[in-house]
XYZ file of C-alpha atoms in Angstrom:
690
model
C -73.815 158.927 105.692
C -72.198 156.006 108.624
C -75.095 154.441 110.563
C -72.808 153.313 113.365
C -71.519 156.399 114.385
C -68.406 155.560 112.383
C -66.336 157.832 110.906
C -66.128 157.908 107.419
C -62.787 155.616 107.416
C -59.226 157.658 106.178
C -59.222 158.691 102.721
C -56.353 156.321 100.194
C -53.136 157.872 100.080
C -52.379 159.108 96.621
C -49.155 156.779 94.715
C -46.213 159.566 94.355
C -44.671 159.028 91.032
C -41.737 160.195 89.205
C -41.451 161.088 86.234
C -39.266 161.762 83.269
C -39.115 163.373 80.280
C -36.334 162.970 77.672
C -36.423 166.335 74.613
C -35.856 165.380 71.685
C -36.266 167.590 68.393
C -38.838 165.362 66.840
C -40.701 163.816 69.140
C -40.680 164.471 73.287
C -40.843 161.104 75.013
C -42.525 160.719 78.647
C -41.408 157.881 81.018
C -44.259 157.735 85.204
C -43.850 155.282 87.729
C -46.084 155.333 90.101
C -45.265 154.357 94.090
C -47.329 150.884 93.505
C -44.878 150.276 89.855
C -47.553 151.845 87.598
C -46.263 152.040 84.392
C -46.563 155.077 82.024
C -45.523 155.591 78.977
C -46.600 158.827 76.532
C -44.707 160.476 73.049
C -45.686 164.105 72.327
C -44.408 166.562 69.603
C -41.023 168.154 69.921
C -42.367 172.507 69.994
C -40.343 176.033 69.162
C -39.770 176.088 73.368
C -39.179 172.658 74.754
C -40.755 174.041 78.593
C -44.293 173.638 75.972
C -43.383 170.286 74.512
C -42.690 168.910 78.422
C -46.632 170.533 80.027
C -47.415 168.385 76.758
C -45.782 165.779 77.371
C -47.158 165.260 81.608
C -50.242 166.752 80.392
C -50.558 164.000 77.844
C -49.290 161.384 80.762
C -52.366 162.328 82.841
C -50.041 164.096 86.012
C -50.841 166.103 88.390
C -47.802 167.855 89.049
C -48.143 168.460 92.294
C -48.015 163.728 92.899
C -44.830 164.170 91.349
C -41.591 163.036 94.027
C -38.944 163.724 91.274
C -38.125 164.507 88.038
C -35.716 164.436 85.991
C -35.678 165.596 81.877
C -32.894 165.672 79.381
C -32.453 168.115 76.490
C -31.419 168.882 73.430
C -31.385 173.126 74.290
C -27.734 173.379 74.236
C -27.134 170.788 71.774
C -29.353 172.758 69.174
C -28.077 175.895 69.560
C -24.562 174.600 69.178
C -25.260 173.049 65.569
C -27.682 175.686 64.680
C -24.596 178.446 66.420
C -28.253 180.043 67.138
C -26.573 182.460 70.116
C -26.659 185.619 72.015
C -23.380 188.810 71.844
C -20.810 187.030 74.109
C -16.656 188.346 74.701
C -13.744 186.791 75.624
C -11.360 188.606 77.940
C -7.826 187.036 77.642
C -4.002 187.422 78.004
C -1.723 189.335 75.689
C -1.181 187.431 73.088
C -3.477 184.298 73.131
C -6.159 186.449 71.511
C -6.318 183.826 69.219
C -6.143 180.019 70.214
C -9.208 179.002 69.776
C -8.653 179.704 65.614
C -5.119 178.475 65.534
C -6.845 175.198 67.752
C -4.255 172.243 67.609
C -3.282 173.242 63.562
C -4.750 170.120 62.266
C -7.620 169.270 59.579
C -10.905 168.032 59.510
C -10.211 165.610 56.636
C -6.603 166.161 56.425
C -6.169 165.795 52.363
C -8.640 168.805 51.138
C -5.898 171.174 51.786
C -9.006 174.397 50.498
C -11.859 172.607 53.140
C -12.252 175.804 55.805
C -12.786 174.555 59.373
C -16.022 175.577 60.777
C -15.022 179.550 62.534
C -14.836 180.263 66.061
C -18.024 181.035 68.643
C -16.478 184.421 69.275
C -15.609 186.186 66.429
C -12.626 188.061 67.019
C -13.954 191.608 66.898
C -15.214 190.078 70.041
C -12.145 188.558 71.506
C -9.878 191.730 73.234
C -6.505 190.749 75.518
C -5.179 192.849 77.806
C -2.345 192.971 80.403
C -0.459 190.531 82.645
C 1.377 186.992 83.217
C 1.652 184.633 85.703
C 4.608 181.222 85.381
C 3.826 177.978 84.922
C 4.662 177.688 88.406
C 1.791 180.314 89.098
C 3.329 183.296 89.948
C 2.877 186.803 89.129
C 5.183 188.181 85.910
C 3.395 190.922 85.326
C -0.043 192.185 87.728
C -3.787 192.929 85.103
C -3.159 196.083 83.892
C -6.938 196.925 85.651
C -7.099 200.062 83.509
C -7.062 198.447 80.181
C -9.810 196.148 82.818
C -12.265 198.021 82.869
C -12.318 199.745 79.264
C -12.782 196.250 78.404
C -15.832 196.194 79.918
C -17.181 200.034 78.775
C -17.035 198.445 76.005
C -18.807 195.213 76.303
C -21.364 198.041 78.216
C -22.145 199.292 74.910
C -21.961 195.911 72.727
C -24.573 194.767 75.208
C -22.759 191.708 75.818
C -25.319 189.120 77.553
C -21.979 186.626 78.930
C -18.117 187.157 78.486
C -15.495 184.216 79.209
C -12.172 185.307 80.643
C -9.763 183.350 79.268
C -5.903 183.590 81.174
C -3.070 181.967 79.865
C -1.125 180.262 83.367
C -4.649 180.787 85.135
C -4.971 176.969 85.290
C -2.725 176.616 88.136
C -2.700 180.469 89.725
C -6.413 181.916 88.712
C -5.964 185.055 90.731
C -5.992 187.742 87.751
C -9.042 185.855 86.078
C -10.980 185.948 89.280
C -10.307 190.233 89.753
C -10.794 190.638 85.664
C -14.725 189.241 86.524
C -14.810 190.935 89.203
C -14.618 194.349 87.202
C -16.807 192.661 84.910
C -18.671 191.963 87.362
C -18.940 195.676 88.953
C -19.908 197.859 84.947
C -21.350 195.225 83.943
C -24.017 194.203 86.414
C -24.466 191.188 87.827
C -27.677 189.548 85.640
C -24.103 188.928 83.297
C -22.281 185.734 83.059
C -18.678 185.705 83.458
C -17.072 182.328 82.924
C -13.408 181.475 84.482
C -11.262 179.352 82.352
C -8.988 178.026 85.587
C -13.158 177.554 87.604
C -14.584 175.810 84.042
C -11.899 173.856 83.072
C -8.366 174.153 85.394
C -6.127 172.255 82.232
C -3.674 173.059 81.252
C -3.807 173.149 77.868
C -5.651 176.578 76.341
C -6.819 175.398 73.311
C -8.703 172.930 75.760
C -9.355 174.723 78.424
C -10.537 178.641 76.237
C -11.879 176.072 73.987
C -14.584 175.023 76.739
C -14.708 177.911 78.868
C -16.704 179.390 75.799
C -18.651 176.443 74.982
C -20.241 177.040 78.782
C -19.845 181.207 77.847
C -22.017 181.044 75.637
C -24.263 179.161 76.145
C -24.979 180.152 79.831
C -27.510 183.348 78.248
C -29.796 180.241 76.868
C -29.333 177.553 79.867
C -29.870 180.098 82.732
C -33.614 181.475 81.458
C -34.773 178.353 80.457
C -33.101 176.657 84.172
C -35.311 178.922 85.362
C -38.090 178.883 83.714
C -38.977 175.703 84.146
C -38.396 175.319 87.112
C -41.057 178.327 87.907
C -43.552 176.172 84.930
C -43.512 173.087 86.855
C -43.621 175.530 90.223
C -46.528 176.892 89.778
C -47.873 173.523 88.204
C -47.563 171.994 91.245
C -43.910 170.679 92.011
C -42.649 171.440 95.331
C -38.956 169.863 94.732
C -36.282 170.534 92.540
C -35.905 170.123 88.548
C -32.608 167.320 87.246
C -30.898 168.385 84.997
C -29.645 164.834 83.338
C -25.345 166.447 81.414
C -23.303 165.077 79.191
C -21.346 162.940 82.835
C -24.329 160.366 83.138
C -24.965 162.458 85.919
C -28.184 165.261 86.595
C -27.827 168.896 88.576
C -30.163 171.613 89.622
C -30.908 174.798 87.661
C -28.613 176.556 89.560
C -26.154 174.193 88.541
C -26.222 173.765 85.196
C -26.213 178.360 85.140
C -22.838 177.905 85.718
C -22.047 174.793 84.411
C -24.181 174.582 80.704
C -21.794 172.749 79.199
C -22.599 169.922 80.259
C -25.182 170.104 79.221
C -24.775 169.359 74.851
C -24.488 166.266 75.260
C -27.427 165.248 77.982
C -30.262 164.120 75.806
C -27.825 160.761 73.913
C -26.050 160.299 77.729
C -29.369 158.664 79.502
C -29.828 156.344 76.640
C -26.527 154.919 77.232
C -27.339 155.151 80.754
C -30.736 153.168 80.545
C -28.914 151.013 77.875
C -26.437 149.890 80.936
C -28.690 149.846 83.463
C -31.940 146.824 81.363
C -28.726 145.063 80.503
C -27.920 144.846 84.243
C -31.344 143.496 84.856
C -31.332 140.742 82.298
C -27.575 139.873 84.555
C -24.733 140.823 81.394
C -22.449 142.991 83.346
C -21.484 144.277 79.586
C -23.503 145.756 77.015
C -23.241 147.727 74.431
C -26.059 150.091 73.571
C -27.714 150.947 69.753
C -30.389 153.477 69.940
C -31.672 153.892 66.151
C -34.211 156.160 65.859
C -35.464 158.425 62.102
C -31.942 159.675 61.461
C -29.539 158.264 63.729
C -28.235 156.121 65.585
C -26.024 156.161 69.265
C -23.871 153.447 70.002
C -22.844 152.808 73.813
C -20.679 150.659 75.912
C -20.858 149.836 78.811
C -17.149 147.161 80.449
C -17.836 145.079 83.869
C -21.060 147.693 84.424
C -18.848 151.084 84.195
C -20.492 153.270 80.917
C -17.459 153.326 78.518
C -16.368 157.864 79.522
C -14.684 160.276 77.223
C -13.266 163.451 78.288
C -12.900 165.256 74.604
C -15.581 165.963 72.069
C -17.172 168.440 70.102
C -20.482 169.587 68.195
C -18.153 171.601 65.591
C -15.609 169.743 64.827
C -12.026 172.262 65.800
C -13.683 173.444 69.104
C -13.499 170.499 71.693
C -16.311 170.630 75.603
C -13.715 169.508 78.069
C -16.240 168.117 80.631
C -16.641 163.810 81.065
C -18.994 162.521 78.744
C -19.977 159.130 78.376
C -18.642 158.626 75.449
C -21.963 157.425 72.037
C -20.510 157.994 68.520
C -23.002 158.910 66.493
C -23.997 157.775 62.763
C -26.105 158.571 59.556
C -28.540 155.030 59.411
C -31.280 155.467 61.221
C -35.399 154.146 59.781
C -34.916 156.903 57.409
C -31.785 156.520 56.486
C -31.620 157.510 52.877
C -30.205 153.877 50.460
C -28.044 156.056 46.747
C -26.163 154.593 44.952
C -22.529 156.389 43.782
C -20.328 157.561 41.693
C -18.946 154.538 40.837
C -22.540 152.955 41.015
C -22.264 151.340 45.058
C -25.169 151.029 47.016
C -24.213 152.870 50.019
C -27.094 154.282 52.563
C -27.115 157.726 54.527
C -26.051 159.534 56.548
C -29.318 160.883 53.981
C -31.439 161.137 55.857
C -35.352 161.522 55.224
C -36.042 162.566 58.701
C -39.475 162.772 59.852
C -40.712 165.074 56.854
C -41.979 164.330 54.209
C -40.372 160.888 55.781
C -39.620 158.160 54.135
C -41.633 157.025 50.398
C -44.619 154.667 52.388
C -45.107 157.764 54.145
C -46.779 159.861 51.720
C -46.089 163.076 52.901
C -43.898 163.174 49.742
C -40.827 160.901 50.144
C -39.226 160.242 47.389
C -36.095 158.584 48.280
C -36.327 154.590 48.605
C -35.001 154.350 53.277
C -34.543 151.651 55.345
C -38.733 151.591 56.778
C -39.496 151.041 52.163
C -37.104 148.536 52.884
C -38.564 146.971 56.383
C -41.844 147.087 54.451
C -40.831 145.843 50.788
C -39.470 142.749 52.963
C -42.752 141.896 55.548
C -40.544 143.388 58.709
C -43.302 145.396 59.053
C -46.702 145.967 58.560
C -48.584 148.642 57.023
C -49.450 150.082 60.190
C -47.484 151.921 63.082
C -48.009 153.633 66.467
C -50.386 151.552 67.312
C -53.446 151.542 63.776
C -51.972 155.979 64.337
C -50.127 155.888 61.640
C -50.717 153.721 57.388
C -47.744 152.991 55.734
C -47.909 152.331 51.342
C -46.178 149.491 50.724
C -46.591 150.933 46.201
C -45.170 154.179 46.774
C -41.885 152.241 48.691
C -42.149 149.608 45.854
C -42.184 152.580 43.396
C -39.240 154.731 45.006
C -37.408 150.898 46.467
C -36.872 150.544 41.735
C -34.059 153.244 42.515
C -32.388 151.449 43.810
C -33.737 147.891 42.180
C -33.164 148.393 37.902
C -29.907 150.011 38.188
C -28.060 147.372 39.844
C -30.180 144.807 37.813
C -32.091 142.969 41.463
C -35.629 142.561 42.263
C -37.270 144.902 44.403
C -36.495 141.802 47.672
C -33.067 141.530 46.901
C -32.329 145.360 46.210
C -34.151 146.009 50.004
C -32.414 142.850 51.515
C -29.032 145.270 49.949
C -30.264 147.961 51.530
C -30.883 146.553 54.869
C -27.146 144.673 54.233
C -25.376 147.767 54.220
C -27.008 149.668 56.606
C -26.462 146.957 58.830
C -22.954 146.941 58.131
C -22.552 150.259 58.541
C -23.811 149.527 62.482
C -21.346 146.810 62.206
C -18.928 149.111 62.348
C -19.732 151.576 64.384
C -20.138 149.054 67.309
C -16.225 147.815 66.365
C -15.215 151.339 66.454
C -16.134 151.876 70.056
C -15.615 147.395 70.810
C -12.854 146.568 69.576
C -10.851 150.024 68.021
C -10.592 149.869 73.107
C -9.819 146.128 73.093
C -13.351 144.899 73.647
C -14.431 141.457 72.150
C -18.164 142.180 71.358
C -18.658 138.352 71.480
C -17.881 139.340 75.483
C -21.063 141.668 75.382
C -25.068 141.720 75.057
C -26.655 143.867 72.926
C -29.356 146.546 73.589
C -31.462 147.410 71.480
C -34.358 150.207 71.615
C -35.258 153.741 69.917
C -38.251 153.344 67.201
C -35.953 151.244 64.818
C -33.176 149.446 67.357
C -35.112 146.604 66.929
C -35.770 145.793 64.075
C -32.237 145.534 62.255
C -30.410 144.362 66.312
C -30.243 140.375 65.534
C -28.753 141.037 62.241
C -25.904 143.820 63.313
C -25.332 141.250 66.448
C -25.303 137.640 64.451
C -22.790 140.748 62.369
C -20.370 140.672 65.296
C -21.532 137.831 66.988
C -22.944 138.968 69.422
C -24.648 135.904 71.866
C -27.825 138.204 72.609
C -30.567 140.535 71.793
C -31.713 142.535 74.847
C -35.147 144.502 73.771
C -36.137 147.576 76.963
C -40.942 146.953 77.409
C -40.502 150.175 75.844
C -38.043 151.086 73.649
C -39.116 154.078 71.941
C -39.449 155.707 75.274
C -36.062 153.551 76.743
C -33.710 157.407 77.607
C -35.688 159.111 78.494
C -36.028 155.630 80.989
C -32.522 156.638 81.512
C -33.086 159.976 82.505
C -34.621 158.614 86.178
C -31.491 155.587 87.568
C -29.027 159.240 87.574
C -27.476 160.419 90.595
C -26.582 164.555 90.752
C -22.804 164.454 90.290
C -20.062 166.888 89.958
C -16.509 165.725 88.546
C -13.479 168.027 90.222
C -10.233 168.155 88.551
C -6.965 170.075 89.039
C -3.402 169.635 87.006
C -1.126 167.602 89.203
C 2.098 167.195 88.188
C 5.200 164.568 89.162
C 6.764 161.231 88.561
C 5.394 158.717 89.471
C 8.407 157.666 90.839
C 8.145 160.596 93.074
C 5.539 161.432 93.799
C 4.317 161.052 97.578
C 0.997 159.138 98.535
C 0.560 161.781 101.695
C 0.478 164.404 99.220
C -1.195 162.809 96.446
C -4.079 162.475 99.247
C -3.888 166.131 99.952
C -4.506 167.225 97.121
C -7.477 164.151 96.905
C -9.302 165.826 99.836
C -9.129 169.260 99.024
C -10.959 168.360 95.360
C -13.250 166.263 98.071
C -14.172 169.273 99.992
C -15.074 171.479 96.367
C -17.449 168.531 96.141
C -19.095 168.098 98.929
C -19.798 172.502 98.707
C -21.331 172.041 95.352
C -23.428 168.850 96.319
C -24.561 170.842 99.704
C -25.326 174.201 97.306
C -27.769 171.320 95.543
C -29.432 170.287 98.356
C -27.579 166.354 98.774
C -27.726 164.908 102.161
C -24.623 164.252 103.962
C -25.698 160.161 104.413
C -26.507 160.163 100.936
C -22.580 161.634 99.504
C -20.027 159.042 98.119
C -16.224 159.891 96.535
C -15.025 158.429 93.395
C -11.119 159.814 92.714
C -8.951 159.592 89.853
C -5.837 159.417 88.821
C -4.343 160.783 85.118
C -1.344 159.455 84.299
C 0.468 158.961 80.692
C 3.961 157.439 80.337
C 6.953 160.544 79.988
C 6.640 162.868 76.532
C 3.059 161.547 76.124
C 0.472 164.150 76.267
C -3.098 162.093 75.928
C -3.529 161.020 79.343
C -5.135 157.736 81.225
C -7.240 157.566 84.108
C -6.937 154.814 86.790
C -9.621 154.990 89.400
C -8.686 154.655 92.994
C -9.449 152.090 95.814
C -10.202 154.253 99.008
C -7.484 155.687 100.594
C -4.037 156.161 98.741
C -1.069 154.287 100.894
C 1.095 153.353 97.465
C 1.245 155.321 94.481
C 2.002 151.502 93.738
C -1.133 150.246 93.183
C -3.178 152.520 90.755
C 0.297 151.932 88.627
C 0.395 148.541 88.120
C -3.877 149.792 87.509
C -2.546 151.815 84.765
C -0.433 149.463 82.884
C -3.278 147.490 82.323
C -5.606 149.529 81.613
C -3.218 151.095 78.872
C -2.785 147.712 77.788
C -6.389 147.349 77.137
C -6.679 151.014 75.515
C -3.621 150.442 73.083
C -2.813 146.442 72.777
C 0.457 147.818 74.364
C 2.448 147.480 77.806
C 6.517 149.540 79.072
C 6.722 148.745 83.446
C 9.824 150.008 83.147
C 9.286 153.108 81.099
C 8.586 156.440 84.024
C 4.643 157.040 85.085
C 3.861 160.931 84.935
C 1.161 161.419 87.376
C -0.719 165.296 84.772
C -3.602 165.276 86.842
C -6.164 164.553 90.395
C -10.008 163.561 89.884
C -12.735 163.472 92.480
C -16.454 162.200 91.444
C -18.691 163.887 94.053
C -22.144 161.510 93.874
C -25.514 162.432 94.672
C -26.643 159.363 95.383
C -31.236 160.440 94.342
C -33.684 157.090 94.807
C -33.998 154.927 92.636
C -36.834 153.654 90.108
C -37.758 149.239 91.796
C -39.684 148.349 88.341
C -41.328 145.105 89.539
C -40.505 142.072 89.055
C -43.331 139.715 87.312
C -44.102 136.568 88.271
C -43.071 133.703 85.439
C -45.224 131.857 84.612
C -44.568 128.703 83.319
C -47.263 127.259 81.291
C -47.150 131.199 79.609
C -48.456 130.079 75.490
C -47.416 133.383 73.688
C -50.973 133.608 70.708
C -50.666 134.547 67.628
C -52.815 137.118 65.989
C -51.991 136.030 62.237
C -48.962 136.346 60.074
C -47.264 137.387 57.383
C -44.779 136.803 54.236
C -41.502 138.284 54.793
C -37.789 137.913 53.695
C -34.660 137.267 55.477
C -30.653 136.876 54.562
C -29.658 134.022 53.484
C -33.542 132.740 52.393
C -33.869 132.615 48.762
C -38.199 132.795 49.498
C -40.066 134.800 51.611
C -40.817 132.678 55.299
C -44.433 132.628 56.982
C -43.874 134.921 59.843
C -46.333 134.628 62.776
C -46.750 138.333 64.298
C -47.638 139.017 67.966
C -48.902 141.910 70.377
C -46.927 142.903 72.560
C -48.873 143.449 75.249
C -50.539 140.405 75.423
C -47.019 138.623 75.653
C -47.185 137.349 79.091
C -43.714 136.916 81.178
C -42.200 133.183 80.596
C -43.167 133.317 77.092
C -41.022 131.738 74.307
C -40.929 132.601 70.747
C -38.422 131.214 68.152
C -38.291 133.085 65.079
C -39.253 133.874 61.999
C -41.890 136.279 64.270
C -42.798 139.905 64.084
C -43.623 141.324 67.622
C -45.819 144.668 67.891
C -45.886 147.287 70.086
C -47.275 151.428 70.007
C -43.318 152.411 69.704
C -41.380 149.787 67.530
C -41.347 146.617 66.299
C -38.833 144.449 66.839
C -37.580 141.082 64.117
C -36.834 137.956 65.702
C -35.348 135.820 62.461
C -35.220 132.502 61.876
C -33.362 130.491 63.895
C -33.318 132.173 66.757
C -35.122 132.561 69.839
C -37.898 135.443 71.774
C -38.033 135.081 75.976
C -40.199 137.057 77.964
C -37.975 137.776 80.926
C -39.529 138.364 84.501
C -39.439 142.196 84.012
C -40.978 142.183 80.018
C -38.198 142.255 78.687
C -37.191 140.416 74.981
C -34.194 138.749 75.478
C -32.942 137.174 71.722
C -30.529 134.346 71.751
C -28.858 133.769 67.841
C -29.478 131.332 66.467
C -31.214 128.891 70.000
C -33.619 127.015 67.795
C-alpha cells in the first residue's frame, strides 16, 4: 500500500496481437506478432477437425483470444474435399440439351497418347443432373420462357433426395441471368432457405459453358462443407474472446469473411498454397528484390510461384482434378512431387528418378526409423552430412545407419558408393525442381537471372542454393522462420473480390465512355461486397483489368488499366507488350478484341510491421561445432561449420561451407557462397560471392 496518498497508477496496457494460422495436411503452423514487435511461432499436429488444430495451435502459442485484433487463416479443407471427393448430396439443374456438358468438357484427354485412360468423373453424377426447358439467346433475349411446372417438379424430387446444395447452370445465363434467378427462387421455396444454391451467372459470368458450369458446380459441392466450417470457426473464436471477423485466405491472394466464404466456397480450394506465394514476395521485397521466385518445399511436394515487378503471377483457370476447371482468379503456383520424403528409385531402363512417390510423414524417410525402407532426399542429406542426427531442436532423432542401408538400393545397381548415390539423388531432385522453375519463369518469358529465389518450408533452405546455381539465380533468401512462412503470408493480405462482366467489342470500334460505364457498374458491385464485409469506404481501392485477344483467338490476356478510360490506345499498347512477353510474338497490325472487364475490389487491412534490427558492423558468428559434409564438385568431404540460427546477430557474414540449424529447418551454404544476416534476420546467400 502506498503511504503518500498516491494511487497505484494505471495498469500497464496489454500488447495486442495479430494471429495467422495455416492448416496443412500434417502440421498446423502458427505465427503471432504483437504490438511490441515480438514474434512467436508454433507447430502442432493437424487434426480431423481442423478447427481443433487451430485452437490447439493458439494454445501452444499462449494466445489469449481477447488480445487478438486480427486473425487470418489459410486452410486445406476445400482442397482436401475435392481430392477425396467426400461430398454431401448435391444436384445440378441446367437447360434441356446440356445435361452432359460436365462430362463432355473440352473433349480433350489428360494423356493424349493413352486412348484407354479414363478421365475423372464429374463431381455431380448424371442421375443428379436435371434439365428444364428455357432458352435465352446470345443477345440476352428470351426465346423460350422457363418451364416453371418442370422447375417445381425438379424441386420436389430434390427435396425427396435430401440434397444439401444445387447448382443452377443455364446455357446463356452469362448475358441474362433472369431464368437462373427464377429457378433459384423456386428451389428456395420448396427446399427451404438453408439449402445452398449457386447460379452460374453470379458465380462465374463466362461465355464458355464448360468453364462456367464446372466452376459453379465446384462452388456448389463445397458450399455444404465450407458453410458449417466457416460458421463453426467464427463461433468458437468468438466464444474464446475474439471480437473481430475471422479472415479466410482465398485462392486470389486475398481474404474474405465467413459470410462471403459461404457464397464463394470454391475460392478456398487453393487457400494454403497462396499463402506461401504471398510471403515469398513479401520477404523478397524486404530484401530489395521486386522480382522473386518462391520455393516452398515440404515433406511431400514443392510449390513454386513467381512475382515480377512486385506483382505475383496470377491465373484465371486451375483445377484440383484434371478436366474440372475452377475459374476464379488464383495465384499461379506450380506444384510437383518433390520434398524431403520424395523417394529415389530406378526405372525399367535403370535410370535414376526421384519422386513423385513420397514416404510422407508416416512411415517417413528411412532415417526416421519408423518403418520406412526406401531411400529419400532426407536420407541423402543425412548421409552427406548436410543434416545432423537430430531435428526440431533435438526433439527428433535420425538414424544415419538406416539411411545408409536404404541408399544401398541405389548405389549397388548403379555401381556407386553411398556418397555418390546420395549426391546423384539430390542432383536429380534439384533438377526436377529447377525444371519446374523454368516452366513458371523461362516458359513465361522471364529470365531467372533477374530474380531472387526465396527458399522456405522445412526442406527449401536445404536445396535452395543448388537449385539457384543450376538456374544462375544470383541470390537465395531464407526467411527467419522457414517452416511457418506460409502462416506469415496469411497475415499480409487484404479483403479482396474479383467482379467480372463479358464485353465483346473490337478495340478499334469500342467507345471509351461505354467501357468506363462498364467499369463503373463493376466497381459499384465491388463496393457493395466490401461494405457487406464491413470494410470502411476509406479502406477501399479498386483495380481495373481489360481482357483482350487477337481476333479469332479464344484465349485472352488480362491487361491492367491505370485509371479512367479516356482512350483505348493505352490498354491496347499494354496488351501488345504483355502478349509478346507471354508468347514471344506480337502483331500490332492485326485486329484486337475486348473480351471481358474485371474489377478487383480491395479492402485494405492493417499490415504487420516487423521489427528492424540494428546492424552491428563488428558482429561475429560463433560456430557451435563442425562436421564433415559432401558437396557437388568436391571429391572429398569438407570441414563444415555448424551454427544455431538463433545465435546469429544481424550484420554477420558466414562463408561456406556451413550449415545453419534452427527449430523448423536447416540451411545449407555450399563452398564458395556467402551468407549475410540482414536487419530483418533473413539469411541472404550470394552465390559465388566468396
